[in-house]
Amino acid sequence: MTDGTNPPSGPQPEPAPGSGGYGFPPGPPAQSGYGYGYPAANEGYGYPQPGQQPNPYQQDAGGGQWPPAADAAPAQPGFTRLAGPDMPGAAEQPDWEAMAARSEAARRTKKRRMLVGGAAALVLLAGGGTFFLMSGLGDTEDGANAQPSTSTSASPEPEASQSSQAYTATVAGDDTLLRDSYGQTGIRLGPDLKVAPVGQRFQVLGKGNGNSWGQSAEAVVDVTKSFTVTARVYSSAAKGSRIAISQGDGESYSFELGVNEINGKQAWIFRVQTGDKGAEATTRTVAAEGLTVLKTPTLLMATYDAEKKAIALYVDGKKAGETPVPEIWQGPGPMQLGRSRHHNIWTGPWQGGLHNIKVYDAAFTQEQAAGYKEGKLSPAPKPAHAWLLTWP
């Protein structure tokens, strides 16, 4: 546990004016930046203004959730009844030569059908094998899939699937908008944060550049009250600050959860801002030092107890530390995946995978964090928001 300071980061230059704001949705990136700019006057942070169209980030303007897309039923092959030979007795003397020719033709037709059917079966088997091979890929240092994984996470999830239909990670018809399984707040993905199926889950993969981000339509976490934010993460970046989840897009972040270099080594961190200018003196950090970070699937959980006025970090169900905070600064702007706001610039681009992202309106205790890791949290609390879940 440390009272940390803001991480050294490679500032990302601001875009040219009029670049479209912070990705609601982003326009073409500026030549000297990453496509993140300030919104034009009277545009706010991408939220609908009077007379404008509804926010494209919201799942359902009517307040409902998207139903999971049903799997399309495979087309049934059609069958054509072949005309058979002439009925015996239809003539006084059967035409034996003609009947023999028809019999031979029927035999050849049956043989061809058997050959075609066998070939089709081989093609289907080969295609299935290819799918399973591809689905077992994770991510590498450049953000491409390469980490073997053909099964669900070793730790079962606290709750079962919300639907008997096939789980969908994105909104139907929009593969760049993550579906909120419990609330109505979608997360818009940047160009280099992509959804990829791996084993029995969906994840997003970031390339560690300025386009490896996701952004909700509005603030998801009320930092004035108790909360828990958790995600399963896989970092393939060997150095630097790498932020999995944060909130805020103005002067500074309100909180950030991810990786930071401490004493020359990478460590998992949960950091909050208590002042409105993002000064180093107003940050509070809990760090988990001495753990393997690089290419290690990890369950991160960050909590804030508003009554105790304290933040805590849990790594794979174990408490890494806790530190008191006067309060968390309620910065403007929505929740972010794969980046954080420092002194008006975006930092900490995520490189690797993220999935099972959940937000709870309560601070988990140490016992609850351990139970969550083992899938034995009972009664299981219902998250306020959830994206990229594991399905059974």
XYZ file of C-alpha atoms in Angstrom:
392
model
C 0.000 0.000 0.000
C 1.416 3.338 -0.976
C 0.312 6.907 -1.343
C 1.298 7.056 -4.981
C 1.780 9.813 -7.409
C 0.619 10.200 -10.922
C 2.544 7.800 -13.159
C 5.086 9.006 -15.647
C 3.288 8.868 -18.911
C 3.879 9.654 -22.518
C 1.466 12.539 -23.085
C -0.692 12.087 -26.104
C -0.942 15.310 -28.064
C -4.279 16.983 -28.343
C -6.055 16.725 -31.677
C -6.835 19.541 -34.027
C -9.931 21.569 -33.127
C -13.179 20.184 -34.431
C -12.033 16.566 -34.271
C -15.311 15.428 -32.751
C -14.794 15.420 -28.958
C -13.799 12.394 -26.948
C -15.121 9.683 -29.172
C -18.873 10.308 -29.182
C -18.266 8.880 -31.800
C -14.743 9.952 -32.890
C -14.137 11.564 -36.218
C -11.007 11.153 -38.332
C -7.953 11.550 -36.049
C -5.944 14.719 -36.250
C -2.586 14.416 -38.001
C -0.700 15.188 -34.811
C -2.887 13.395 -32.251
C -5.087 10.424 -31.520
C -8.496 11.819 -32.328
C -9.310 13.042 -28.841
C -10.230 16.696 -28.722
C -12.377 19.056 -26.813
C -15.979 19.329 -27.906
C -17.042 22.353 -29.832
C -18.861 25.097 -28.044
C -22.299 24.119 -26.728
C -21.728 20.481 -27.577
C -20.900 19.304 -24.060
C -19.399 15.843 -23.771
C -21.364 14.161 -26.476
C -24.697 14.090 -24.708
C -27.793 15.066 -26.692
C -28.674 18.731 -26.596
C -32.191 20.047 -27.109
C -33.290 19.402 -30.678
C -30.541 16.888 -31.363
C -30.826 13.190 -32.085
C -30.803 10.710 -29.144
C -27.406 9.676 -27.807
C -26.072 6.840 -30.018
C -24.223 5.408 -27.006
C -27.409 4.563 -25.155
C -28.655 1.064 -25.673
C -32.347 1.832 -25.714
C -33.822 5.291 -25.544
C -36.981 3.736 -24.164
C -35.114 2.384 -21.138
C -35.253 -1.276 -22.089
C -32.409 -3.705 -22.509
C -31.469 -5.246 -25.778
C -32.614 -8.829 -26.077
C -29.784 -11.194 -26.981
C -29.770 -12.041 -30.632
C -31.150 -15.530 -31.237
C -29.021 -17.941 -33.180
C -30.296 -18.341 -36.685
C -31.583 -21.865 -37.354
C -29.619 -23.671 -40.055
C -31.458 -24.083 -43.279
C -32.807 -27.577 -43.739
C -31.643 -29.276 -46.905
C -34.407 -30.025 -49.358
C -35.050 -33.429 -50.819
C -36.405 -34.249 -54.270
C -38.247 -37.478 -54.785
C -36.931 -39.192 -57.910
C -39.304 -40.799 -60.357
C -39.124 -44.574 -60.004
C -39.137 -47.287 -62.702
C -42.314 -48.296 -64.503
C -44.603 -50.502 -62.477
C -44.282 -54.186 -63.417
C -47.332 -55.505 -65.227
C -48.063 -52.226 -66.924
C -47.387 -53.935 -70.246
C -47.860 -57.470 -71.416
C -44.072 -57.961 -71.836
C -41.740 -55.835 -69.649
C -38.879 -54.044 -71.367
C -36.098 -55.769 -69.386
C -33.265 -53.817 -71.032
C -34.892 -50.499 -70.179
C -35.490 -51.628 -66.569
C -31.846 -52.703 -66.239
C -30.654 -49.341 -67.547
C -32.860 -47.497 -65.081
C -31.609 -49.673 -62.229
C -27.989 -48.950 -63.151
C -28.722 -45.223 -63.354
C -30.332 -45.288 -59.917
C -27.304 -47.140 -58.494
C -24.913 -44.518 -59.906
C -27.072 -41.674 -58.527
C -27.035 -43.221 -55.044
C -23.261 -43.632 -55.187
C -22.773 -39.995 -56.183
C -24.975 -38.847 -53.301
C -22.952 -40.874 -50.823
C -19.694 -39.383 -52.105
C -21.047 -35.807 -51.975
C -22.429 -36.321 -48.461
C -19.112 -37.692 -47.227
C -17.206 -34.762 -48.678
C -19.621 -32.278 -47.059
C -19.157 -33.974 -43.684
C -15.378 -33.660 -44.007
C -15.714 -29.975 -44.849
C -17.913 -29.363 -41.790
C -15.523 -31.241 -39.530
C -12.581 -29.304 -40.889
C -14.428 -26.026 -40.414
C -15.296 -26.911 -36.814
C -11.694 -27.739 -36.060
C -10.621 -24.404 -37.450
C -13.147 -22.597 -35.247
C -11.947 -24.290 -32.082
C -8.333 -23.617 -32.949
C -9.063 -19.949 -33.567
C -11.239 -19.622 -30.481
C -8.354 -20.781 -28.316
C -6.271 -17.692 -29.067
C -5.629 -14.911 -26.598
C -3.533 -11.796 -27.093
C 0.136 -11.052 -27.681
C 2.247 -7.989 -27.105
C 0.966 -6.323 -30.241
C -2.663 -6.942 -29.356
C -3.209 -9.911 -31.688
C -4.729 -13.159 -30.450
C -2.210 -15.743 -29.248
C -2.842 -16.733 -25.629
C -4.186 -20.336 -25.509
C -7.561 -20.599 -23.828
C -10.282 -23.021 -24.850
C -12.277 -23.046 -21.622
C -13.944 -20.613 -19.295
C -12.027 -18.857 -16.548
C -10.814 -21.080 -13.733
C -13.013 -19.133 -11.342
C -16.768 -19.521 -11.924
C -18.853 -16.382 -12.199
C -21.147 -15.401 -9.301
C -24.281 -15.465 -11.402
C -25.581 -17.485 -14.318
C -26.448 -16.233 -17.766
C -29.334 -13.789 -17.885
C -30.950 -15.551 -20.807
C -31.319 -19.030 -22.206
C -30.557 -17.613 -25.615
C -27.036 -17.155 -26.893
C -25.155 -14.406 -25.080
C -24.208 -11.395 -27.198
C -21.455 -8.962 -26.198
C -22.560 -6.142 -28.483
C -25.793 -4.505 -29.512
C -27.508 -6.214 -32.424
C -26.384 -4.575 -35.639
C -23.569 -2.556 -34.015
C -20.353 -4.445 -33.227
C -18.706 -1.300 -31.801
C -21.201 -0.810 -28.941
C -20.834 -3.134 -25.932
C -24.147 -4.299 -24.487
C -24.868 -3.582 -20.823
C -26.340 -6.820 -19.444
C -27.851 -5.193 -16.340
C -28.285 -1.508 -17.120
C -28.872 0.578 -20.234
C -25.429 2.141 -20.707
C -23.503 0.926 -23.709
C -19.766 1.415 -24.186
C -18.612 2.727 -27.564
C -15.352 1.163 -28.747
C -12.518 3.028 -30.421
C -10.911 1.755 -33.652
C -8.267 -0.378 -31.895
C -10.284 -1.894 -29.045
C -11.904 -4.902 -30.695
C -14.335 -7.583 -29.483
C -12.992 -11.128 -29.861
C -14.469 -14.486 -28.763
C -12.082 -16.647 -26.732
C -13.240 -20.002 -25.385
C -16.514 -19.446 -23.538
C -16.260 -15.698 -23.284
C -15.982 -12.456 -25.174
C -13.205 -9.984 -24.479
C -11.959 -6.726 -25.910
C -8.361 -6.522 -27.108
C -6.380 -3.287 -27.066
C -3.239 -2.576 -29.064
C -1.720 -0.156 -26.566
C -2.058 2.919 -28.765
C -4.171 6.073 -28.717
C -7.118 4.314 -30.387
C -7.328 1.459 -27.829
C -10.193 2.927 -25.833
C -13.864 2.509 -24.995
C -16.232 5.138 -23.604
C -19.680 5.007 -22.029
C -22.434 7.483 -22.801
C -22.316 8.977 -19.317
C -20.779 8.541 -15.896
C -21.412 5.001 -14.651
C -20.015 5.171 -11.103
C -21.314 7.603 -8.481
C -18.020 8.320 -6.715
C -19.795 10.149 -3.875
C -21.208 6.803 -2.721
C -19.794 3.347 -2.021
C -18.953 1.275 -5.103
C -17.046 -1.735 -6.413
C -15.520 -2.017 -9.885
C -14.139 -5.357 -11.017
C -12.753 -6.872 -14.223
C -10.694 -9.787 -15.458
C -7.624 -8.428 -17.194
C -4.624 -9.609 -19.200
C -1.810 -7.127 -19.789
C 0.719 -7.776 -22.547
C 2.630 -4.492 -22.085
C 6.052 -4.927 -20.511
C 6.365 -1.343 -19.294
C 4.576 1.925 -18.721
C 1.232 2.924 -17.266
C -1.678 0.836 -18.591
C -5.170 1.689 -17.379
C -7.955 -0.873 -17.722
C -10.846 1.232 -16.335
C -11.184 4.873 -15.298
C -13.822 7.566 -15.115
C -13.597 11.197 -16.177
C -12.655 13.164 -19.292
C -12.199 16.732 -18.113
C -9.167 18.095 -16.266
C -8.459 14.762 -14.606
C -9.792 11.298 -13.771
C -11.884 10.510 -10.682
C -10.449 6.979 -10.351
C -8.296 4.605 -12.376
C -7.628 0.874 -12.139
C -4.802 -0.887 -13.951
C -0.996 -1.035 -14.120
C 1.650 1.487 -13.058
C 5.428 1.351 -12.616
C 6.447 1.600 -8.948
C 10.108 1.522 -7.969
C 10.977 0.513 -11.514
C 8.616 -2.481 -11.637
C 5.065 -2.925 -12.819
C 2.333 -3.248 -10.191
C -1.452 -3.382 -10.104
C -2.886 -0.111 -8.798
C -6.145 1.568 -7.793
C -5.811 5.355 -7.665
C -8.337 8.098 -6.906
C -8.207 11.860 -7.296
C -9.359 14.100 -4.456
C -8.695 17.500 -6.054
C -10.176 19.085 -9.137
C -6.863 19.892 -10.846
C -5.268 16.452 -10.790
C -2.296 17.449 -8.653
C 0.079 14.759 -7.400
C -0.511 15.858 -3.813
C -4.238 15.126 -4.095
C -3.993 11.516 -5.298
C -4.384 8.403 -3.155
C -3.104 5.042 -4.394
C -3.269 1.416 -3.311
C -0.699 -0.786 -5.071
C -0.077 -4.534 -5.208
C 3.685 -4.784 -5.547
C 5.704 -7.954 -6.060
C 3.097 -9.748 -8.195
C 3.528 -10.931 -11.768
C 1.682 -8.542 -14.037
C 2.895 -9.293 -17.565
C 0.810 -11.856 -19.462
C -0.912 -13.113 -16.326
C -4.742 -13.427 -16.294
C -5.807 -11.512 -13.196
C -9.023 -10.588 -11.395
C -8.879 -6.949 -10.247
C -11.382 -5.459 -7.808
C -11.414 -1.848 -6.574
C -13.697 -0.641 -3.792
C -14.615 2.653 -2.140
C -16.377 2.652 1.227
C -18.067 6.035 1.600
C -18.749 5.493 5.327
C -15.193 4.495 6.190
C -13.781 7.010 3.670
C -11.327 4.385 2.397
C -10.353 2.704 -0.875
C -9.104 -0.884 -1.228
C -7.604 -3.065 -3.969
C -8.083 -6.823 -4.302
C -6.036 -8.991 -6.666
C -7.391 -12.479 -7.393
C -9.603 -12.244 -4.325
C -6.817 -11.216 -1.927
C -6.594 -7.799 -0.333
C -3.551 -5.908 -1.566
C -4.100 -2.896 0.656
C -6.330 -0.102 1.849
C -5.844 3.623 2.385
C -8.036 6.442 3.748
C -9.287 9.202 1.446
C -11.102 12.403 2.380
C -13.439 11.963 -0.599
C -13.193 11.231 -4.309
C -13.368 14.183 -6.660
C -16.454 13.935 -8.852
C -14.869 14.765 -12.181
C -16.978 15.312 -15.288
C -17.313 12.759 -18.023
C -18.091 9.076 -18.566
C -16.410 5.793 -17.719
C -13.425 4.818 -19.872
C -11.912 1.509 -20.920
C -8.243 1.394 -21.841
C -7.184 4.945 -20.902
C -7.225 7.664 -18.230
C -7.274 11.464 -18.171
C -4.209 13.266 -16.730
C -3.806 17.039 -16.929
C -6.086 17.319 -19.962
C -4.411 14.521 -21.944
C -5.163 10.825 -22.394
C -2.625 8.401 -20.913
C -2.199 4.701 -20.106
C -3.429 3.062 -23.355
C -4.369 -0.555 -22.646
C -2.521 -3.391 -24.347
C -4.105 -6.789 -23.833
C -7.538 -8.185 -22.990
C -10.456 -7.161 -20.737
C -13.662 -9.014 -19.911
C -16.268 -9.567 -17.174
C -16.412 -5.871 -16.327
C -18.916 -5.150 -13.536
C -19.963 -2.205 -11.382
C -21.716 -2.608 -8.000
C -23.356 0.105 -5.913
C -21.696 -1.141 -2.721
C -18.208 -1.731 -1.366
C -17.299 -5.422 -1.165
C -15.735 -6.678 2.052
C -12.640 -8.862 2.130
C -14.812 -11.947 2.584
C -17.027 -10.973 -0.351
C -14.004 -10.371 -2.589
C -12.655 -13.845 -1.807
C -16.078 -15.407 -2.373
C -16.453 -13.608 -5.692
C -13.121 -14.996 -6.889
C -14.215 -18.560 -6.083
C -17.738 -18.117 -7.418
C -19.134 -18.782 -3.946
C -20.504 -15.366 -3.110
C -23.907 -15.995 -1.535
C -26.233 -14.299 -1.771
C -24.767 -12.962 -4.984
C -25.370 -9.208 -5.267
C -26.716 -7.918 -8.532
C -24.407 -5.561 -10.418
C -25.707 -2.200 -11.568
C -23.868 -2.593 -14.888
C -21.994 -5.420 -16.605
C -20.268 -5.939 -19.956
C -18.453 -8.828 -21.668
C -19.729 -11.588 -19.392
C -18.739 -15.254 -19.415
C -21.612 -17.496 -20.476
C -22.157 -21.118 -19.282
